[in-house]
Amino acid sequence: MKTKTIAARTKCIVAALILSMSIGVMPVYAVQPVQETNVAVEQSQDSVEEKAAAYFANFPEDKHVVSAADFLKMVENKENICVLDIRSAEDYAAGHIQGAINVPYGVDIAEALDKIPDDVEVLVYCYSGQTASQTVALLNLAGKNAYNVSGGFTGISKEEAAAENGKFNLSAEQVKQAIADDEIYLVDLRSENDYLKSHIAGATRNIPFGKGMEKALAKLPTDKPIVFQCYSGQTASQTVAIARMMGFEAYNLSGGMGAKDGSGWLGAGYAVVKYTTQQFLNEKVDRYFANLPENKNQVSAADFLNAVAEGEDAVVLDIRSAEDYAAGHVKGAINVPYGVDVAEALEKIPNDRTVYVYCYSGQTASQTVFLLHLAGKQAINVSGGFDKGISGEEAAKELMTTEAAAFGEETYAVDADIQTAVENYYKAVAAEKDYAKNNISPKQLKELMDAGSEDICIVDLRSAEDYAAGHIEGAINLPYGKGMEENFDILPTDKTLILQCYSGQTASQTTAALRVKGYRAYNLSGGMGAEGGSGWLGAGYTLVK
């Protein structure tokens, strides 16, 4: 009984929102469509909000969009689909896709919900794709398997496309004025890379459209209307529909970013904020640390081996030499030797799965993990690497092999500027004569200190407490972790940075990041280490307080 009540409530609110689109007002969710207790109302409303959030949590790769070409093939092949033409009855009568049913955008869609099938794909087209995007989102919430036909009805005139305005769409001119008057929040839904390279000055928030974006949407402020902007206005229209289900007063920037001599913001001749390649890379580095997870993108050797044993759908990269890989490696691991080979393999490494990376001790893998994140990969370093982590685990014995593994045929696009940055990083490593793989030994550092070198700055990345208990003479403290980018300004730009942590792994990650930002930085091999072991203390050197 409760399930039916919630389902009915969801359907009613979807219908109310569709109805509101035709008159430009928000639906009043408090209106009771059926007799039910206050508890039932609260449960139903909570369910609707959960459904709205789940829309993006379970978002498919195709983003509920099909190209016009693929759509026409489906029609030509007479596939078992339902086609909705949501343009006006007049335009539908003048010509439409064969088999399409006319359900004009607005009240008619609300009234047709019971007639639209749940068991076949529902293809929806409008004029330009924007109101169809809103409709598709709502139909999916109502239990339909709906897709938007990208670009809408083919061959439409500019006047027909303009008919989309006024349905929760704002023109570029309206948005520009609203930004100037500080009346809206503008949210850019394009990819993070595109946003960081250029965006509308008023777009202070970037929430890339796709799976998982519901978490960021839930955190948006509610004291002003929110305007969503994408590339052409279609994915923003989907977002508007869902955001309104979540209770936001949301609008779409008609035409999106658009293009010069075309539609949208650029078509209206308005300027955008542009960044240089180095500024773009600096922002990517800062975002990495601003969003650093609790595990610091590291996993223990034991947990890694357990994931392999359980058959986790992940990618494993062994970045040791080809010779050591051939002598024995973890089952399923693909050999991509540290260096330029990593840069060349970027397009083959998946973006949508966890990528475990191991080297010998964890230090070069840490550098690589950062660079992979820069390129959009979900990379994690196996702490201790093969020699100091994996090989010491009992579980490793059953998971070793000499059989080589390889990447699949699928490729993943990599931003050109990031591709170049990763290539340049490894080329610089190969050209380095004094400090192999961007690592400096404790002995080399001690020699520089004894010589009174004023060209170096030692940066201790351990906690403030451990730094206070004892540190290398002259070292400054910059604790590693989420938010550390806010303190990068304490780092001198005219000196060589020697980064030191506990074991060399987080310092290696930071070394790669700072080098991308333009610093000359090296990792202290083995970190602080321990007496009788590796690192600074292992070499027998002293500390000061």
Coordinates of C-alpha atoms in Angstrom, one line a residue:
M1 CA 0.0 0.0 0.0
K2 CA 2.8 2.4 0.9
T3 CA 4.6 1.6 -2.4
K4 CA 1.5 2.4 -4.4
T5 CA 1.0 5.7 -2.5
I6 CA 4.6 6.8 -3.1
A7 CA 4.4 5.8 -6.8
A8 CA 1.2 7.8 -7.2
R9 CA 2.8 10.7 -5.4
T10 CA 5.8 10.6 -7.7
K11 CA 3.7 10.5 -10.8
C12 CA 1.5 13.3 -9.5
I13 CA 4.5 15.6 -8.9
V14 CA 6.0 14.7 -12.3
A15 CA 2.7 15.7 -13.8
A16 CA 2.6 18.9 -11.8
L17 CA 6.0 19.9 -12.9
I18 CA 5.2 19.2 -16.5
L19 CA 2.1 21.3 -16.1
S20 CA 4.1 24.1 -14.6
M21 CA 6.4 24.2 -17.5
S22 CA 3.6 25.5 -19.7
I23 CA 2.8 28.4 -17.4
G24 CA 6.2 29.2 -16.1
V25 CA 5.6 28.6 -12.4
M26 CA 6.9 26.2 -9.8
P27 CA 4.5 23.4 -8.8
V28 CA 3.1 23.5 -5.3
Y29 CA 4.0 20.2 -3.9
A30 CA 2.0 20.7 -0.8
V31 CA -1.3 20.3 -2.7
Q32 CA -2.7 16.8 -1.8
P33 CA -3.6 14.7 -4.9
V34 CA -5.0 11.9 -2.7
Q35 CA -6.2 11.5 0.8
E36 CA -3.3 10.4 3.0
T37 CA -1.9 11.1 6.4
N38 CA 0.9 13.6 7.0
V39 CA 3.3 10.8 7.6
A40 CA 2.5 9.3 4.2
V41 CA 2.9 12.8 2.6
E42 CA 6.3 13.2 4.2
Q43 CA 7.4 9.7 3.1
S44 CA 6.1 10.3 -0.4
Q45 CA 7.9 13.7 -0.7
D46 CA 11.1 12.1 0.6
S47 CA 10.8 9.4 -2.0
V48 CA 10.4 11.9 -4.8
E49 CA 13.5 13.8 -3.7
E50 CA 15.4 10.5 -3.5
K51 CA 14.2 9.6 -7.0
A52 CA 15.4 12.9 -8.3
A53 CA 18.8 12.5 -6.7
A54 CA 19.0 8.8 -7.9
Y55 CA 18.5 10.0 -11.5
F56 CA 22.1 11.1 -11.7
A57 CA 23.4 8.5 -9.2
N58 CA 22.4 5.8 -11.7
F59 CA 23.1 7.9 -14.8
P60 CA 23.9 5.8 -17.9
E61 CA 26.9 6.5 -20.2
D62 CA 24.6 7.5 -23.1
K63 CA 23.1 10.3 -20.9
H64 CA 19.6 9.4 -22.1
V65 CA 20.5 11.0 -25.5
V66 CA 20.5 9.4 -28.9
S67 CA 21.9 11.0 -32.1
A68 CA 19.5 12.0 -34.9
A69 CA 21.3 9.5 -37.2
D70 CA 20.9 6.6 -34.8
F71 CA 17.3 7.6 -34.2
L72 CA 16.4 7.6 -37.9
K73 CA 18.0 4.2 -38.3
M74 CA 15.8 2.9 -35.5
V75 CA 12.7 4.3 -37.3
E76 CA 13.9 2.9 -40.6
N77 CA 14.5 -0.5 -39.1
K78 CA 11.0 -0.4 -37.6
E79 CA 12.4 -1.2 -34.1
N80 CA 9.9 -1.6 -31.3
I81 CA 10.0 2.0 -30.0
C82 CA 7.6 4.8 -29.1
V83 CA 8.3 8.1 -30.7
L84 CA 6.9 11.3 -29.2
D85 CA 6.9 14.6 -31.2
I86 CA 6.4 17.3 -28.5
R87 CA 6.2 20.2 -30.9
S88 CA 3.0 22.1 -31.4
A89 CA 0.1 20.4 -33.1
E90 CA 0.4 22.8 -36.1
D91 CA 4.1 22.0 -36.7
Y92 CA 3.4 18.3 -36.2
A93 CA 0.6 18.5 -38.8
A94 CA 3.0 20.2 -41.2
G95 CA 5.3 17.2 -41.1
H96 CA 6.8 14.8 -38.6
I97 CA 8.7 11.6 -38.3
Q98 CA 6.8 8.5 -39.5
G99 CA 5.1 6.8 -36.6
A100 CA 5.6 9.7 -34.2
I101 CA 2.8 10.5 -31.8
N102 CA 2.1 14.2 -31.1
V103 CA 2.1 15.1 -27.4
P104 CA 2.7 18.8 -27.3
Y105 CA 5.1 20.0 -24.6
G106 CA 3.2 20.9 -21.4
V107 CA -0.2 19.8 -20.1
D108 CA -0.7 17.2 -22.8
I109 CA 2.4 15.3 -21.6
A110 CA 1.0 15.2 -18.1
E111 CA -2.3 13.8 -19.3
A112 CA -0.5 11.2 -21.5
L113 CA 1.7 9.7 -18.8
D114 CA -0.6 6.7 -18.4
K115 CA -0.6 6.1 -22.2
I116 CA 3.2 6.2 -22.7
P117 CA 4.5 2.6 -22.5
D118 CA 6.9 1.5 -19.8
D119 CA 8.3 -1.5 -21.6
V120 CA 9.8 0.0 -24.7
E121 CA 12.2 2.8 -25.4
V122 CA 10.5 6.2 -25.7
L123 CA 12.3 8.6 -28.2
V124 CA 11.4 12.2 -27.7
Y125 CA 12.1 15.1 -30.0
C126 CA 11.1 18.8 -29.9
Y127 CA 12.5 21.7 -31.9
S128 CA 16.2 21.9 -30.8
G129 CA 16.5 19.3 -28.1
Q130 CA 16.1 21.4 -25.0
T131 CA 12.5 20.9 -24.0
A132 CA 12.8 17.3 -25.0
S133 CA 15.7 17.0 -22.5
Q134 CA 13.4 18.3 -19.7
T135 CA 10.7 15.9 -20.8
V136 CA 13.0 12.9 -21.0
A137 CA 14.2 13.5 -17.4
L138 CA 10.7 13.6 -16.1
L139 CA 9.5 10.6 -18.1
N140 CA 12.4 8.6 -16.7
L141 CA 11.4 9.6 -13.2
A142 CA 7.9 8.4 -14.0
G143 CA 9.2 5.0 -14.9
K144 CA 9.6 5.3 -18.7
N145 CA 12.8 4.4 -20.6
A146 CA 13.1 7.7 -22.4
Y147 CA 15.7 9.2 -24.7
N148 CA 16.1 12.7 -26.2
V149 CA 16.8 12.9 -29.9
S150 CA 19.8 15.2 -30.0
G151 CA 19.3 18.4 -31.9
G152 CA 15.5 17.9 -32.2
F153 CA 13.6 18.0 -35.4
T154 CA 15.9 18.2 -38.4
G155 CA 15.7 21.1 -40.8
I156 CA 14.0 23.5 -38.4
S157 CA 14.2 27.2 -38.9
K158 CA 15.7 29.7 -36.5
E159 CA 12.2 31.0 -35.7
E160 CA 11.2 27.5 -34.7
A161 CA 14.2 27.1 -32.5
A162 CA 13.4 30.4 -30.8
A163 CA 10.0 29.0 -29.8
E164 CA 11.9 27.0 -27.1
N165 CA 12.4 30.2 -25.1
G166 CA 10.2 30.9 -22.2
K167 CA 9.9 27.2 -21.0
F168 CA 12.4 27.5 -18.1
N169 CA 14.9 28.8 -20.7
L170 CA 16.6 32.2 -20.4
S171 CA 18.3 34.0 -23.2
A172 CA 22.0 34.9 -23.1
E173 CA 21.0 38.6 -22.7
Q174 CA 18.7 37.8 -19.7
V175 CA 21.5 35.7 -18.0
K176 CA 24.1 38.4 -18.6
Q177 CA 21.9 41.0 -17.0
A178 CA 21.0 38.7 -14.1
I179 CA 24.7 38.1 -13.4
A180 CA 25.4 41.8 -13.4
D181 CA 22.5 42.3 -10.9
D182 CA 23.7 39.4 -8.8
E183 CA 20.3 37.8 -9.0
I184 CA 21.3 34.2 -10.0
Y185 CA 23.8 31.4 -9.4
L186 CA 25.2 30.3 -12.8
V187 CA 26.4 26.6 -12.8
D188 CA 28.5 25.4 -15.7
L189 CA 27.8 21.7 -16.5
R190 CA 30.5 21.2 -19.1
S191 CA 33.6 19.1 -18.4
E192 CA 36.0 20.3 -15.7
N193 CA 38.7 20.7 -18.4
D194 CA 36.6 22.9 -20.6
Y195 CA 35.4 24.9 -17.6
L196 CA 38.9 25.6 -16.4
K197 CA 40.1 26.7 -19.8
S198 CA 37.3 29.2 -20.4
H199 CA 34.0 30.0 -18.8
I200 CA 31.4 32.7 -18.3
A201 CA 32.7 35.1 -15.7
G202 CA 29.6 34.6 -13.5
A203 CA 29.9 30.8 -13.5
T204 CA 31.5 30.3 -10.2
R205 CA 30.4 26.6 -9.9
N206 CA 31.3 23.7 -12.2
I207 CA 29.3 20.5 -11.9
P208 CA 30.2 18.3 -14.8
F209 CA 27.0 16.7 -16.2
G210 CA 26.8 12.9 -15.6
K211 CA 26.7 10.2 -13.1
G212 CA 27.2 11.3 -9.5
M213 CA 26.4 14.9 -10.1
E214 CA 23.4 14.7 -7.7
K215 CA 25.7 15.0 -4.7
A216 CA 26.9 18.4 -5.9
L217 CA 23.4 19.5 -6.9
A218 CA 22.1 18.8 -3.4
K219 CA 24.7 21.3 -2.0
L220 CA 23.6 24.2 -4.2
P221 CA 22.2 27.3 -2.4
T222 CA 18.5 28.0 -2.4
D223 CA 18.4 31.7 -1.8
K224 CA 18.6 32.6 -5.6
P225 CA 17.4 31.0 -8.8
I226 CA 20.0 28.7 -10.4
V227 CA 20.8 28.9 -14.1
F228 CA 22.4 25.8 -15.6
Q229 CA 24.6 26.2 -18.7
C230 CA 26.1 23.4 -20.8
Y231 CA 27.4 23.3 -24.4
S232 CA 24.2 23.6 -26.4
G233 CA 21.4 23.7 -23.8
Q234 CA 20.3 20.1 -24.0
T235 CA 22.0 18.5 -21.0
A236 CA 21.3 21.7 -19.0
S237 CA 17.6 21.3 -19.8
Q238 CA 17.6 17.7 -18.4
T239 CA 19.3 19.1 -15.2
V240 CA 16.7 21.9 -14.9
A241 CA 13.9 19.3 -14.8
I242 CA 15.6 17.2 -12.2
A243 CA 16.7 20.3 -10.1
R244 CA 13.1 21.5 -10.1
M245 CA 12.0 18.1 -8.8
M246 CA 14.6 18.6 -6.0
G247 CA 13.0 21.8 -5.1
F248 CA 15.3 24.4 -6.8
E249 CA 14.1 27.3 -8.9
A250 CA 16.1 26.3 -11.9
Y251 CA 16.5 27.6 -15.5
N252 CA 18.5 26.8 -18.6
L253 CA 20.8 29.1 -20.5
S254 CA 19.2 28.8 -24.0
G255 CA 21.8 27.6 -26.5
G256 CA 24.4 27.0 -23.7
M257 CA 27.9 28.2 -24.4
G258 CA 27.1 28.0 -28.1
A259 CA 29.6 29.2 -30.7
K260 CA 30.5 32.4 -32.4
D261 CA 28.2 33.2 -35.3
G262 CA 25.8 30.6 -33.8
S263 CA 23.6 30.4 -30.7
G264 CA 24.0 30.6 -27.0
W265 CA 26.4 32.9 -25.0
L266 CA 29.1 33.1 -27.7
G267 CA 26.6 33.5 -30.4
A268 CA 25.3 36.6 -28.6
G269 CA 28.8 38.0 -28.8
Y270 CA 29.6 37.9 -25.1
A271 CA 33.0 37.3 -23.7
V272 CA 34.4 34.5 -21.5
V273 CA 37.2 34.3 -19.0
K274 CA 40.1 32.4 -20.7
Y275 CA 43.2 30.8 -19.0
T276 CA 46.6 30.0 -20.3
T277 CA 47.8 26.4 -20.4
Q278 CA 49.9 26.9 -17.3
Q279 CA 47.0 28.5 -15.4
F280 CA 44.8 25.6 -16.5
L281 CA 47.3 23.0 -15.2
N282 CA 47.7 25.0 -11.9
E283 CA 44.0 24.8 -11.4
K284 CA 44.0 21.0 -12.1
V285 CA 46.7 20.5 -9.5
D286 CA 44.9 22.6 -6.9
R287 CA 41.7 20.7 -7.5
Y288 CA 43.5 17.4 -7.0
F289 CA 44.5 18.4 -3.5
A290 CA 41.2 20.2 -2.7
N291 CA 39.3 16.9 -3.5
L292 CA 41.9 14.5 -2.0
P293 CA 40.1 11.5 -0.5
E294 CA 40.7 10.1 2.9
N295 CA 42.8 7.2 1.5
K296 CA 45.1 9.8 -0.2
N297 CA 44.8 7.6 -3.3
Q298 CA 46.8 4.8 -1.6
V299 CA 45.8 1.2 -0.7
S300 CA 47.7 -1.3 1.3
A301 CA 49.2 -4.3 -0.4
A302 CA 46.9 -6.7 1.5
D303 CA 43.8 -4.8 0.4
F304 CA 45.0 -4.7 -3.2
L305 CA 45.7 -8.4 -3.3
N306 CA 42.3 -9.1 -1.8
A307 CA 40.7 -7.0 -4.6
V308 CA 42.6 -9.0 -7.2
A309 CA 41.6 -12.3 -5.5
E310 CA 37.9 -11.3 -5.5
G311 CA 38.0 -10.4 -9.2
E312 CA 37.3 -6.7 -8.8
D313 CA 36.6 -5.1 -12.2
A314 CA 39.7 -2.9 -12.1
V315 CA 42.9 -2.3 -14.1
V316 CA 46.3 -3.1 -12.6
L317 CA 49.4 -1.4 -13.9
D318 CA 52.9 -2.8 -13.2
I319 CA 55.3 0.1 -13.9
R320 CA 58.5 -1.8 -13.2
S321 CA 60.9 -2.7 -16.0
A322 CA 59.8 -5.1 -18.7
E323 CA 62.4 -7.6 -17.4
D324 CA 61.1 -7.6 -13.8
Y325 CA 57.6 -7.8 -15.1
A326 CA 58.4 -10.9 -17.2
A327 CA 60.0 -12.6 -14.2
G328 CA 56.8 -12.5 -12.3
H329 CA 53.9 -10.1 -11.6
V330 CA 50.4 -10.0 -10.2
K331 CA 47.8 -11.8 -12.3
G332 CA 46.1 -9.5 -14.8
A333 CA 48.7 -6.7 -14.4
I334 CA 49.6 -4.8 -17.5
N335 CA 53.2 -3.7 -17.9
V336 CA 53.7 0.0 -18.6
P337 CA 57.2 0.8 -17.5
Y338 CA 57.7 4.1 -15.6
G339 CA 58.5 6.9 -18.1
V340 CA 57.3 7.9 -21.5
D341 CA 55.5 4.6 -21.9
V342 CA 53.0 5.8 -19.3
A343 CA 52.3 9.0 -21.4
E344 CA 51.9 6.9 -24.5
A345 CA 49.4 4.5 -22.8
L346 CA 47.1 7.3 -21.4
E347 CA 44.4 6.8 -24.1
K348 CA 44.3 3.1 -23.4
I349 CA 43.9 3.4 -19.6
P350 CA 40.1 3.4 -18.7
N351 CA 38.5 6.4 -17.0
D352 CA 35.6 4.5 -15.6
R353 CA 37.4 1.9 -13.4
T354 CA 39.8 1.9 -10.5
V355 CA 43.4 1.8 -11.7
Y356 CA 45.8 0.2 -9.3
V357 CA 49.5 1.1 -9.8
Y358 CA 52.5 -0.6 -8.3
C359 CA 56.2 -0.1 -8.8
Y360 CA 59.1 -1.3 -6.6
S361 CA 58.7 0.6 -3.4
G362 CA 55.6 2.9 -4.1
Q363 CA 57.5 6.1 -4.9
T364 CA 57.4 6.2 -8.7
A365 CA 53.9 4.7 -8.6
S366 CA 52.9 7.7 -6.4
Q367 CA 54.2 10.1 -9.1
T368 CA 52.4 8.2 -11.7
V369 CA 49.1 8.1 -9.8
F370 CA 49.0 11.9 -9.6
L371 CA 49.6 12.2 -13.4
L372 CA 46.9 9.6 -14.1
H373 CA 44.5 11.6 -12.0
L374 CA 45.4 14.7 -14.0
A375 CA 44.4 12.8 -17.1
G376 CA 41.0 11.8 -15.6
K377 CA 41.9 8.3 -14.3
Q378 CA 40.8 6.8 -11.0
A379 CA 44.3 5.8 -10.0
I380 CA 45.5 4.3 -6.6
N381 CA 49.0 3.6 -5.5
V382 CA 49.8 0.2 -3.9
S383 CA 51.6 1.2 -0.8
G384 CA 55.1 -0.3 -0.6
G385 CA 55.1 -1.4 -4.2
F386 CA 56.1 -4.9 -5.3
D387 CA 59.3 -5.2 -3.2
K388 CA 58.2 -3.7 0.1
G389 CA 54.5 -4.5 0.0
I390 CA 53.1 -7.1 -2.3
S391 CA 55.9 -9.7 -2.2
G392 CA 55.7 -9.7 1.6
E393 CA 52.1 -10.8 1.7
E394 CA 51.2 -14.5 2.0
A395 CA 48.3 -14.0 -0.4
A396 CA 50.7 -12.9 -3.2
K397 CA 52.0 -16.5 -3.7
E398 CA 48.7 -17.6 -5.3
L399 CA 48.3 -14.4 -7.4
M400 CA 51.7 -14.4 -9.2
T401 CA 52.1 -15.2 -12.9
T402 CA 54.4 -14.7 -15.8
E403 CA 51.6 -14.5 -18.3
A404 CA 51.4 -11.1 -19.8
A405 CA 48.2 -9.1 -19.9
A406 CA 47.2 -6.3 -22.3
F407 CA 44.8 -3.4 -22.7
G408 CA 41.5 -3.9 -24.6
E409 CA 40.6 -2.2 -27.9
E410 CA 38.7 0.7 -26.4
T411 CA 40.4 4.1 -26.1
Y412 CA 39.7 7.1 -23.9
A413 CA 40.1 10.7 -25.0
V414 CA 42.8 12.7 -23.2
D415 CA 42.9 16.5 -23.1
A416 CA 45.7 17.6 -25.4
D417 CA 47.2 20.0 -22.9
I418 CA 47.3 17.3 -20.2
Q419 CA 48.7 14.7 -22.7
T420 CA 51.6 17.2 -23.4
A421 CA 52.1 17.9 -19.7
V422 CA 52.5 14.2 -18.9
E423 CA 54.8 13.6 -21.8
N424 CA 57.0 16.6 -20.8
Y425 CA 57.1 15.3 -17.2
Y426 CA 58.5 12.0 -18.2
K427 CA 60.9 13.5 -20.8
A428 CA 62.3 15.7 -18.0
V429 CA 62.7 12.6 -15.8
A430 CA 64.7 10.9 -18.6
A431 CA 66.9 14.0 -19.1
E432 CA 67.7 14.3 -15.3
K433 CA 71.3 13.5 -14.7
D434 CA 71.7 13.9 -10.9
Y435 CA 68.5 12.6 -9.3
A436 CA 67.1 9.5 -10.9
K437 CA 63.3 9.4 -11.3
N438 CA 63.0 12.7 -9.4
N439 CA 64.4 11.1 -6.2
I440 CA 67.3 12.5 -4.2
S441 CA 69.0 10.2 -1.7
P442 CA 69.6 11.2 2.0
K443 CA 73.3 11.2 1.3
Q444 CA 72.9 13.6 -1.6
L445 CA 70.8 16.0 0.5
K446 CA 73.2 15.9 3.4
E447 CA 76.1 16.8 1.0
L448 CA 74.1 19.8 -0.2
M449 CA 73.4 20.9 3.3
D450 CA 77.0 20.4 4.4
A451 CA 78.1 22.5 1.5
G452 CA 75.8 25.3 2.7
S453 CA 73.7 25.3 -0.4
E454 CA 71.2 28.2 -0.4
D455 CA 69.5 26.9 -3.5
I456 CA 67.4 24.3 -1.7
C457 CA 64.3 24.4 0.5
I458 CA 63.4 21.3 2.4
V459 CA 59.7 20.8 2.8
D460 CA 58.5 18.4 5.5
L461 CA 55.0 17.1 4.6
R462 CA 54.4 15.2 7.9
S463 CA 51.9 16.4 10.5
A464 CA 52.6 19.5 12.5
E465 CA 53.0 17.4 15.6
D466 CA 55.6 15.1 14.1
Y467 CA 57.4 18.0 12.6
A468 CA 57.6 19.7 16.1
A469 CA 58.9 16.5 17.6
G470 CA 61.9 16.5 15.3
H471 CA 62.7 17.5 11.7
I472 CA 65.6 18.0 9.3
E473 CA 67.4 21.2 10.0
G474 CA 66.1 24.1 8.0
A475 CA 62.9 22.3 6.8
I476 CA 59.6 24.1 6.6
N477 CA 56.3 22.3 7.4
L478 CA 53.5 21.8 4.9
P479 CA 51.3 18.9 6.1
Y480 CA 50.2 16.7 3.3
G481 CA 46.4 16.3 2.9
K482 CA 43.2 17.7 1.6
G483 CA 43.3 21.5 1.3
M484 CA 47.2 21.7 1.4
E485 CA 47.0 23.6 -1.9
E486 CA 45.8 26.6 0.1
N487 CA 49.3 26.9 1.6
F488 CA 51.4 26.4 -1.6
D489 CA 52.2 30.1 -1.4
I490 CA 54.7 29.4 1.3
L491 CA 56.9 27.5 -1.2
P492 CA 59.7 29.6 -2.7
T493 CA 59.7 29.7 -6.5
D494 CA 63.4 30.5 -6.8
K495 CA 64.7 27.4 -5.0
T496 CA 64.9 23.7 -5.6
L497 CA 62.3 22.0 -3.3
I498 CA 63.3 18.8 -1.5
L499 CA 60.0 17.2 -0.4
Q500 CA 60.1 14.8 2.5
C501 CA 57.3 12.8 4.1
Y502 CA 57.3 9.5 6.2
S503 CA 58.3 7.0 3.6
G504 CA 58.6 8.9 0.3
Q505 CA 55.2 8.1 -1.1
T506 CA 53.1 11.1 -0.4
A507 CA 56.1 13.3 -1.1
S508 CA 56.5 11.6 -4.5
Q509 CA 52.9 12.4 -5.3
T510 CA 53.5 16.0 -4.3
T511 CA 56.7 16.2 -6.3
A512 CA 54.8 15.3 -9.5
A513 CA 52.1 17.8 -8.7
L514 CA 54.5 20.7 -8.0
R515 CA 56.5 20.0 -11.1
V516 CA 53.4 20.3 -13.2
K517 CA 52.8 23.7 -11.6
G518 CA 56.3 24.7 -12.7
Y519 CA 58.4 24.1 -9.5
R520 CA 61.7 22.4 -9.5
A521 CA 61.0 19.6 -7.0
Y522 CA 62.5 16.3 -5.8
N523 CA 61.4 13.6 -3.4
L524 CA 63.7 12.6 -0.5
S525 CA 64.0 8.8 -1.2
G526 CA 62.6 6.8 1.7
G527 CA 61.3 10.0 3.5
M528 CA 62.1 10.4 7.2
G529 CA 62.4 6.6 7.4
A530 CA 63.5 4.9 10.6
E531 CA 66.7 4.0 12.3
G532 CA 68.1 0.8 11.0
G533 CA 65.8 1.2 7.9
S534 CA 65.6 3.5 5.0
G535 CA 65.3 7.3 4.5
W536 CA 66.9 10.1 6.5
L537 CA 67.0 8.3 9.8
G538 CA 68.1 5.0 8.2
A539 CA 71.2 6.8 6.9
G540 CA 72.0 7.8 10.5
Y541 CA 71.4 11.6 10.2
T542 CA 70.1 13.7 13.0
L543 CA 67.0 15.9 13.6
V544 CA 66.4 19.2 15.3
K545 CA 63.4 20.5 17.2

